[in-house]
Each structure stands twice: as C-alpha cells, then as structure tokens.
C-alpha cells in the first residue's frame, strides 16, 4: 500500500507539470489538485498504524530498500516507520513462545508424551542454561533484517517465503504472516458477507453461527485454490462454488 501511494503521488506530481502546457490547463490542474488532496488525506494515515510499513518491510524482496529511497531526505519519516514496526514487534511478537516447532510426529508416542510431562518440565526449569539461541530471541527480527534476501524479488509471493522460514524465524514469520494476510481492500470481505446472506435464507433460520462461519471459510478457501483434493461435498456450478 505504501508503495502504491508513492507511485500515485509521483504520477500526480508529474501530471501537474505536464498539464501546465495544455490549453485546458486550469481545468486539468483543478482535477489533479483535487485528486492529490484526496490521496494525501489517506497517505497521512499511514502513521496511524504500523501495518502498512510492516507489510512493506516484511516483504523479503523489498525490506527497507523502498522506504529508504522514497523517504530520502526525510529522516523523520523513516524514523517514525522504524519506531512503529519495532513497537509492533516488541509488544506483540518478540517475547511470545514460538508458534512453529520441528514436527515430532515421527517420534514414539511415549517420547512425545514424556516431553509434556510436568515433572520433566519442572526439571527443565531448574537445570536450564542460557544458550546462544535463547539469547538471540529478542534479536530475531534484527537478525532477519541484516540478512539480504538475494534469491527473492518483489514479484514473488512473500507468504510462501515466510512459510518456508517459519522454523528459522518463528516469531518474525508469525508477525509477517499476520500482517501480509490482511486483505489490501475489503471487496472480497464484502463478497463473503453477501454469500453468507444468501446462505441464511428464511428457510435456514436455525443454522448455528459456527456452521455458517465454517461453511463460508471453506468456501473462501476453495475459491482461492487452497483446498486440493477435497472430497467433492462442495460442487462447482457454472464456474461458481455452491455456497
């Protein structure tokens, strides 16, 4: 979103200059200025939340390169972006337990059970020693930022990248997936509301809220191609997925 705003603003600035040489320059200038004012109104809201900056920086093909260049000469803007992202990291993710751990499905049942034994946990707390991995948890985000992502471009899917990196950077990956999963616009959400409204017809007034939620979630995933090899209970009719 931040990149799109910069592109649109620069396009309007260029249009201002070009319109001066046109016969109808006053009319065009008025339209361009109105568009610029409206865009700038929303552009200034970027500082109200860390999400927009975080979505840019957490894209491995972009990181800080874009903001550093776009905000060149405006160090205060860059400092504000860094502050917002760092605050999000420290308050919401840095100290949280890692969500993703190495799968233990191949271990014997007895071994898996012993790992969650209260007595074993008690011993671990008494006999644990700090190691380099534990000491670097707080710097996980900093460690990722200092690593150049040579094989990833701005055109690649960042969610695929973070899915692959979720064991190496579990907390940063959680933050990135949370941020990058937010829809850039509400159009698809509105479609989901409309679909749910069609599903809950006067003949279906006793549907439980959880049933509606699960059905619409599965429908959305199916349309997005996230469910491969489904059992066929959900059928497609004329190119549309039945709700």
C-alpha atoms as a printed R data frame, in Angstrom:
    type eleno elety resid chain resno       x       y       z
1   ATOM     1    CA   UNK     A     1   0.000   0.000   0.000
2   ATOM     2    CA   UNK     A     2   2.805   2.433   0.873
3   ATOM     3    CA   UNK     A     3   4.436   1.799  -2.495
4   ATOM     4    CA   UNK     A     4   1.141   2.329  -4.321
5   ATOM     5    CA   UNK     A     5   0.636   5.658  -2.561
6   ATOM     6    CA   UNK     A     6   4.114   6.839  -3.548
7   ATOM     7    CA   UNK     A     7   3.514   5.799  -7.155
8   ATOM     8    CA   UNK     A     8   0.185   7.617  -7.357
9   ATOM     9    CA   UNK     A     9   1.538  10.767  -5.733
10  ATOM    10    CA   UNK     A    10   4.534  10.893  -8.056
11  ATOM    11    CA   UNK     A    11   2.219  10.360 -11.041
12  ATOM    12    CA   UNK     A    12   0.022  13.262  -9.949
13  ATOM    13    CA   UNK     A    13   3.047  15.488  -9.385
14  ATOM    14    CA   UNK     A    14   4.224  14.735 -12.897
15  ATOM    15    CA   UNK     A    15   0.743  15.373 -14.262
16  ATOM    16    CA   UNK     A    16   0.734  18.794 -12.610
17  ATOM    17    CA   UNK     A    17   3.850  19.762 -14.533
18  ATOM    18    CA   UNK     A    18   2.611  18.367 -17.831
19  ATOM    19    CA   UNK     A    19  -0.823  19.989 -17.550
20  ATOM    20    CA   UNK     A    20   0.699  23.463 -17.438
21  ATOM    21    CA   UNK     A    21   1.460  23.271 -21.183
22  ATOM    22    CA   UNK     A    22  -2.044  22.188 -22.184
23  ATOM    23    CA   UNK     A    23  -4.724  24.592 -23.443
24  ATOM    24    CA   UNK     A    24  -7.153  23.424 -20.786
25  ATOM    25    CA   UNK     A    25  -4.520  23.575 -18.044
26  ATOM    26    CA   UNK     A    26  -6.729  25.295 -15.460
27  ATOM    27    CA   UNK     A    27  -9.373  22.574 -15.683
28  ATOM    28    CA   UNK     A    28  -6.819  19.761 -15.584
29  ATOM    29    CA   UNK     A    29  -4.885  21.382 -12.764
30  ATOM    30    CA   UNK     A    30  -8.044  21.657 -10.669
31  ATOM    31    CA   UNK     A    31  -8.808  17.958 -11.190
32  ATOM    32    CA   UNK     A    32  -5.232  16.929 -10.477
33  ATOM    33    CA   UNK     A    33  -5.078  19.051  -7.327
34  ATOM    34    CA   UNK     A    34  -8.345  17.555  -6.097
35  ATOM    35    CA   UNK     A    35  -7.042  14.040  -6.708
36  ATOM    36    CA   UNK     A    36  -3.768  14.870  -4.971
37  ATOM    37    CA   UNK     A    37  -5.571  16.333  -1.946
38  ATOM    38    CA   UNK     A    38  -7.794  13.266  -1.593
39  ATOM    39    CA   UNK     A    39  -4.848  10.881  -1.921
40  ATOM    40    CA   UNK     A    40  -2.754  12.874   0.528
41  ATOM    41    CA   UNK     A    41  -5.600  12.724   3.058
42  ATOM    42    CA   UNK     A    42  -5.265   8.951   3.193
43  ATOM    43    CA   UNK     A    43  -1.495   8.974   2.775
44  ATOM    44    CA   UNK     A    44  -1.124  10.822   6.070
45  ATOM    45    CA   UNK     A    45  -2.978   7.979   7.787
46  ATOM    46    CA   UNK     A    46  -0.066   5.601   7.195
47  ATOM    47    CA   UNK     A    47   1.405   6.716  10.508
48  ATOM    48    CA   UNK     A    48  -1.736   5.744  12.415
49  ATOM    49    CA   UNK     A    49  -0.870   2.041  12.272
50  ATOM    50    CA   UNK     A    50   2.318   0.006  11.762
51  ATOM    51    CA   UNK     A    51   0.594  -2.390   9.365
52  ATOM    52    CA   UNK     A    52   1.345  -0.546   6.123
53  ATOM    53    CA   UNK     A    53   5.022  -0.048   6.860
54  ATOM    54    CA   UNK     A    54   5.374  -3.560   8.260
55  ATOM    55    CA   UNK     A    55   3.790  -5.090   5.152
56  ATOM    56    CA   UNK     A    56   6.402  -3.297   3.045
57  ATOM    57    CA   UNK     A    57   9.433  -4.106   5.182
58  ATOM    58    CA   UNK     A    58   8.438  -7.732   5.811
59  ATOM    59    CA   UNK     A    59   8.316  -8.410   2.079
60  ATOM    60    CA   UNK     A    60  11.688 -10.161   1.589
61  ATOM    61    CA   UNK     A    61  12.069  -8.723  -1.893
62  ATOM    62    CA   UNK     A    62  11.685  -5.153  -0.632
63  ATOM    63    CA   UNK     A    63  12.623  -4.846   3.056
64  ATOM    64    CA   UNK     A    64  13.860  -1.315   3.839
65  ATOM    65    CA   UNK     A    65  15.109  -0.542   0.325
66  ATOM    66    CA   UNK     A    66  11.923   1.169  -0.822
67  ATOM    67    CA   UNK     A    67  11.267   3.337   2.236
68  ATOM    68    CA   UNK     A    68  14.915   4.368   2.461
69  ATOM    69    CA   UNK     A    69  14.878   5.627  -1.111
70  ATOM    70    CA   UNK     A    70  11.328   7.025  -1.170
71  ATOM    71    CA   UNK     A    71  11.868   8.937   2.072
72  ATOM    72    CA   UNK     A    72  15.382  10.079   1.236
73  ATOM    73    CA   UNK     A    73  15.999  13.438   2.891
74  ATOM    74    CA   UNK     A    74  13.066  12.926   5.258
75  ATOM    75    CA   UNK     A    75  14.749  11.083   8.091
76  ATOM    76    CA   UNK     A    76  11.878  11.810  10.442
77  ATOM    77    CA   UNK     A    77   9.549   9.747   8.265
78  ATOM    78    CA   UNK     A    78  11.933   6.800   8.223
79  ATOM    79    CA   UNK     A    79  12.451   7.043  11.982
80  ATOM    80    CA   UNK     A    80   8.675   7.002  12.513
81  ATOM    81    CA   UNK     A    81   8.301   3.916  10.314
82  ATOM    82    CA   UNK     A    82  11.095   2.140  12.199
83  ATOM    83    CA   UNK     A    83   9.539   3.074  15.522
84  ATOM    84    CA   UNK     A    84   6.097   1.787  14.540
85  ATOM    85    CA   UNK     A    85   7.404  -1.540  13.245
86  ATOM    86    CA   UNK     A    86   9.767  -2.055  16.172
87  ATOM    87    CA   UNK     A    87   6.973  -1.313  18.631
88  ATOM    88    CA   UNK     A    88   4.709  -3.841  16.909
89  ATOM    89    CA   UNK     A    89   7.481  -6.433  17.085
90  ATOM    90    CA   UNK     A    90   8.355  -5.821  20.733
91  ATOM    91    CA   UNK     A    91   4.809  -5.570  22.070
92  ATOM    92    CA   UNK     A    92   3.093  -8.302  20.082
93  ATOM    93    CA   UNK     A    93   5.620 -10.901  18.925
94  ATOM    94    CA   UNK     A    94   9.164 -10.720  20.300
95  ATOM    95    CA   UNK     A    95   8.574 -12.369  23.665
96  ATOM    96    CA   UNK     A    96   5.841 -14.773  22.623
97  ATOM    97    CA   UNK     A    97   6.547 -18.514  22.533
98  ATOM    98    CA   UNK     A    98   7.431 -19.800  19.098
99  ATOM    99    CA   UNK     A    99   4.291 -20.939  17.303
100 ATOM   100    CA   UNK     A   100   6.105 -23.296  14.945
101 ATOM   101    CA   UNK     A   101   8.417 -26.031  16.149
102 ATOM   102    CA   UNK     A   102  10.026 -29.015  14.478
103 ATOM   103    CA   UNK     A   103   7.356 -31.652  13.926
104 ATOM   104    CA   UNK     A   104   7.606 -34.625  16.261
105 ATOM   105    CA   UNK     A   105   5.065 -36.883  14.547
106 ATOM   106    CA   UNK     A   106   7.765 -39.469  13.821
107 ATOM   107    CA   UNK     A   107   8.667 -39.878  17.490
108 ATOM   108    CA   UNK     A   108   7.239 -42.772  19.519
109 ATOM   109    CA   UNK     A   109   4.084 -41.942  21.455
110 ATOM   110    CA   UNK     A   110   5.871 -42.496  24.761
111 ATOM   111    CA   UNK     A   111   8.576 -39.992  23.833
112 ATOM   112    CA   UNK     A   112   6.052 -37.369  22.714
113 ATOM   113    CA   UNK     A   113   4.107 -37.822  25.937
114 ATOM   114    CA   UNK     A   114   7.258 -37.519  28.054
115 ATOM   115    CA   UNK     A   115   8.053 -34.129  26.506
116 ATOM   116    CA   UNK     A   116   4.899 -32.720  28.059
117 ATOM   117    CA   UNK     A   117   5.350 -34.463  31.395
118 ATOM   118    CA   UNK     A   118   5.015 -31.907  34.241
119 ATOM   119    CA   UNK     A   119   7.971 -33.468  36.092
120 ATOM   120    CA   UNK     A   120  10.185 -33.144  33.029
121 ATOM   121    CA   UNK     A   121   9.132 -29.517  32.646
122 ATOM   122    CA   UNK     A   122   9.988 -28.893  36.307
123 ATOM   123    CA   UNK     A   123  13.447 -30.385  35.822
124 ATOM   124    CA   UNK     A   124  13.993 -28.365  32.674
125 ATOM   125    CA   UNK     A   125  13.263 -25.128  34.511
126 ATOM   126    CA   UNK     A   126  15.753 -25.952  37.271
127 ATOM   127    CA   UNK     A   127  18.510 -27.259  35.045
128 ATOM   128    CA   UNK     A   128  18.172 -24.999  32.028
129 ATOM   129    CA   UNK     A   129  21.147 -22.936  30.994
130 ATOM   130    CA   UNK     A   130  21.077 -19.917  28.701
131 ATOM   131    CA   UNK     A   131  22.317 -20.644  25.217
132 ATOM   132    CA   UNK     A   132  23.004 -18.549  22.161
133 ATOM   133    CA   UNK     A   133  19.631 -19.414  20.635
134 ATOM   134    CA   UNK     A   134  17.725 -18.169  23.687
135 ATOM   135    CA   UNK     A   135  19.851 -15.041  23.906
136 ATOM   136    CA   UNK     A   136  19.146 -14.210  20.274
137 ATOM   137    CA   UNK     A   137  15.347 -14.489  20.526
138 ATOM   138    CA   UNK     A   138  14.973 -10.767  21.201
139 ATOM   139    CA   UNK     A   139  17.148 -10.040  18.167
140 ATOM   140    CA   UNK     A   140  15.334 -12.385  15.793
141 ATOM   141    CA   UNK     A   141  13.816  -9.508  13.825
142 ATOM   142    CA   UNK     A   142  17.124  -7.654  13.731
143 ATOM   143    CA   UNK     A   143  18.890 -10.806  12.573
144 ATOM   144    CA   UNK     A   144  16.436 -11.220   9.700
145 ATOM   145    CA   UNK     A   145  16.753  -7.577   8.676
146 ATOM   146    CA   UNK     A   146  20.520  -7.895   8.458
147 ATOM   147    CA   UNK     A   147  20.240 -10.873   6.096
148 ATOM   148    CA   UNK     A   148  19.998  -9.916   2.429
149 ATOM   149    CA   UNK     A   149  17.437 -11.974   0.518
150 ATOM   150    CA   UNK     A   150  19.327 -12.378  -2.764
151 ATOM   151    CA   UNK     A   151  17.058 -15.026  -4.272
152 ATOM   152    CA   UNK     A   152  13.752 -13.264  -3.627
153 ATOM   153    CA   UNK     A   153  12.237 -10.498  -5.742
154 ATOM   154    CA   UNK     A   154   9.376  -8.062  -5.223
155 ATOM   155    CA   UNK     A   155   7.248 -10.121  -7.634
156 ATOM   156    CA   UNK     A   156   7.457 -13.321  -5.570
157 ATOM   157    CA   UNK     A   157   4.817 -14.351  -3.044
158 ATOM   158    CA   UNK     A   158   6.042 -13.295   0.416
159 ATOM   159    CA   UNK     A   159   3.691 -15.717   2.180
160 ATOM   160    CA   UNK     A   160   5.458 -18.647   0.527
161 ATOM   161    CA   UNK     A   161   8.776 -17.255   1.716
162 ATOM   162    CA   UNK     A   162   7.626 -16.895   5.305
163 ATOM   163    CA   UNK     A   163   6.044 -20.319   5.302
164 ATOM   164    CA   UNK     A   164   9.462 -21.726   4.411
165 ATOM   165    CA   UNK     A   165  11.199 -19.552   7.035
166 ATOM   166    CA   UNK     A   166   8.801 -20.190   9.902
167 ATOM   167    CA   UNK     A   167  11.215 -22.506  11.711
168 ATOM   168    CA   UNK     A   168  14.261 -20.280  11.231
169 ATOM   169    CA   UNK     A   169  12.440 -17.089  12.260
170 ATOM   170    CA   UNK     A   170   9.305 -18.362  14.050
171 ATOM   171    CA   UNK     A   171   8.270 -15.095  15.688
172 ATOM   172    CA   UNK     A   172   9.083 -12.841  12.756
173 ATOM   173    CA   UNK     A   173   7.274 -15.280  10.461
174 ATOM   174    CA   UNK     A   174   4.200 -15.091  12.699
175 ATOM   175    CA   UNK     A   175   4.250 -11.297  12.509
176 ATOM   176    CA   UNK     A   176   4.813 -11.321   8.742
177 ATOM   177    CA   UNK     A   177   2.033 -13.815   8.022
178 ATOM   178    CA   UNK     A   178  -0.389 -11.916  10.263
179 ATOM   179    CA   UNK     A   179   0.390  -8.630   8.517
180 ATOM   180    CA   UNK     A   180   0.632  -9.881   4.949
181 ATOM   181    CA   UNK     A   181  -2.589 -11.898   5.253
182 ATOM   182    CA   UNK     A   182  -4.661  -8.753   5.772
183 ATOM   183    CA   UNK     A   183  -6.590  -8.019   2.541
184 ATOM   184    CA   UNK     A   184  -5.454  -4.834   0.816
185 ATOM   185    CA   UNK     A   185  -9.094  -3.964   0.175
186 ATOM   186    CA   UNK     A   186 -12.479  -5.040   1.520
187 ATOM   187    CA   UNK     A   187 -14.019  -6.249  -1.751
188 ATOM   188    CA   UNK     A   188 -13.557  -9.952  -1.013
189 ATOM   189    CA   UNK     A   189 -14.839  -9.493   2.539
190 ATOM   190    CA   UNK     A   190 -17.961  -7.828   1.174
191 ATOM   191    CA   UNK     A   191 -18.471 -10.755  -1.196
192 ATOM   192    CA   UNK     A   192 -18.241 -13.114   1.768
193 ATOM   193    CA   UNK     A   193 -20.915 -11.127   3.596
194 ATOM   194    CA   UNK     A   194 -23.186 -11.311   0.562
195 ATOM   195    CA   UNK     A   195 -22.606 -15.053   0.252
196 ATOM   196    CA   UNK     A   196 -23.407 -15.576   3.923
197 ATOM   197    CA   UNK     A   197 -26.592 -13.555   3.493
198 ATOM   198    CA   UNK     A   198 -27.663 -15.769   0.602
199 ATOM   199    CA   UNK     A   199 -26.876 -18.861   2.636
200 ATOM   200    CA   UNK     A   200 -29.027 -17.803   5.591
201 ATOM   201    CA   UNK     A   201 -32.348 -17.699   3.780
202 ATOM   202    CA   UNK     A   202 -35.761 -17.672   5.515
203 ATOM   203    CA   UNK     A   203 -35.748 -21.462   5.181
204 ATOM   204    CA   UNK     A   204 -32.427 -21.743   7.078
205 ATOM   205    CA   UNK     A   205 -33.091 -19.692  10.172
206 ATOM   206    CA   UNK     A   206 -31.877 -22.399  12.552
207 ATOM   207    CA   UNK     A   207 -28.343 -22.589  11.208
208 ATOM   208    CA   UNK     A   208 -25.815 -22.200  14.003
209 ATOM   209    CA   UNK     A   209 -23.382 -19.287  13.727
210 ATOM   210    CA   UNK     A   210 -20.406 -21.653  13.842
211 ATOM   211    CA   UNK     A   211 -21.842 -23.691  10.963
212 ATOM   212    CA   UNK     A   212 -22.209 -20.572   8.844
213 ATOM   213    CA   UNK     A   213 -18.681 -19.436   9.708
214 ATOM   214    CA   UNK     A   214 -17.098 -22.783   8.853
215 ATOM   215    CA   UNK     A   215 -19.054 -23.105   5.603
216 ATOM   216    CA   UNK     A   216 -18.094 -19.635   4.406
217 ATOM   217    CA   UNK     A   217 -14.464 -20.154   5.403
218 ATOM   218    CA   UNK     A   218 -14.238 -23.410   3.466
219 ATOM   219    CA   UNK     A   219 -15.989 -21.784   0.513
220 ATOM   220    CA   UNK     A   220 -13.477 -18.940   0.526
221 ATOM   221    CA   UNK     A   221 -10.519 -21.323   0.756
222 ATOM   222    CA   UNK     A   222 -11.909 -23.455  -2.045
223 ATOM   223    CA   UNK     A   223 -12.342 -20.458  -4.342
224 ATOM   224    CA   UNK     A   224  -8.792 -19.355  -3.565
225 ATOM   225    CA   UNK     A   225  -7.432 -22.778  -4.526
226 ATOM   226    CA   UNK     A   226  -6.205 -23.551  -1.019
227 ATOM   227    CA   UNK     A   227  -8.020 -26.873  -0.725
228 ATOM   228    CA   UNK     A   228  -6.607 -29.504  -3.020
229 ATOM   229    CA   UNK     A   229  -8.192 -32.910  -3.326
230 ATOM   230    CA   UNK     A   230 -11.346 -32.044  -1.399
231 ATOM   231    CA   UNK     A   231 -13.868 -34.868  -1.104
232 ATOM   232    CA   UNK     A   232 -16.409 -33.415  -3.523
233 ATOM   233    CA   UNK     A   233 -19.012 -32.355  -0.990
234 ATOM   234    CA   UNK     A   234 -18.668 -28.842  -2.332
235 ATOM   235    CA   UNK     A   235 -19.546 -28.715  -6.010
236 ATOM   236    CA   UNK     A   236 -18.990 -26.056  -8.617
237 ATOM   237    CA   UNK     A   237 -21.968 -24.850 -10.596
238 ATOM   238    CA   UNK     A   238 -21.429 -22.750 -13.729
239 ATOM   239    CA   UNK     A   239 -17.997 -21.701 -12.597
240 ATOM   240    CA   UNK     A   240 -19.208 -20.644  -9.144
241 ATOM   241    CA   UNK     A   241 -18.712 -22.575  -5.956
242 ATOM   242    CA   UNK     A   242 -22.002 -23.518  -4.374
243 ATOM   243    CA   UNK     A   243 -22.453 -21.814  -1.029
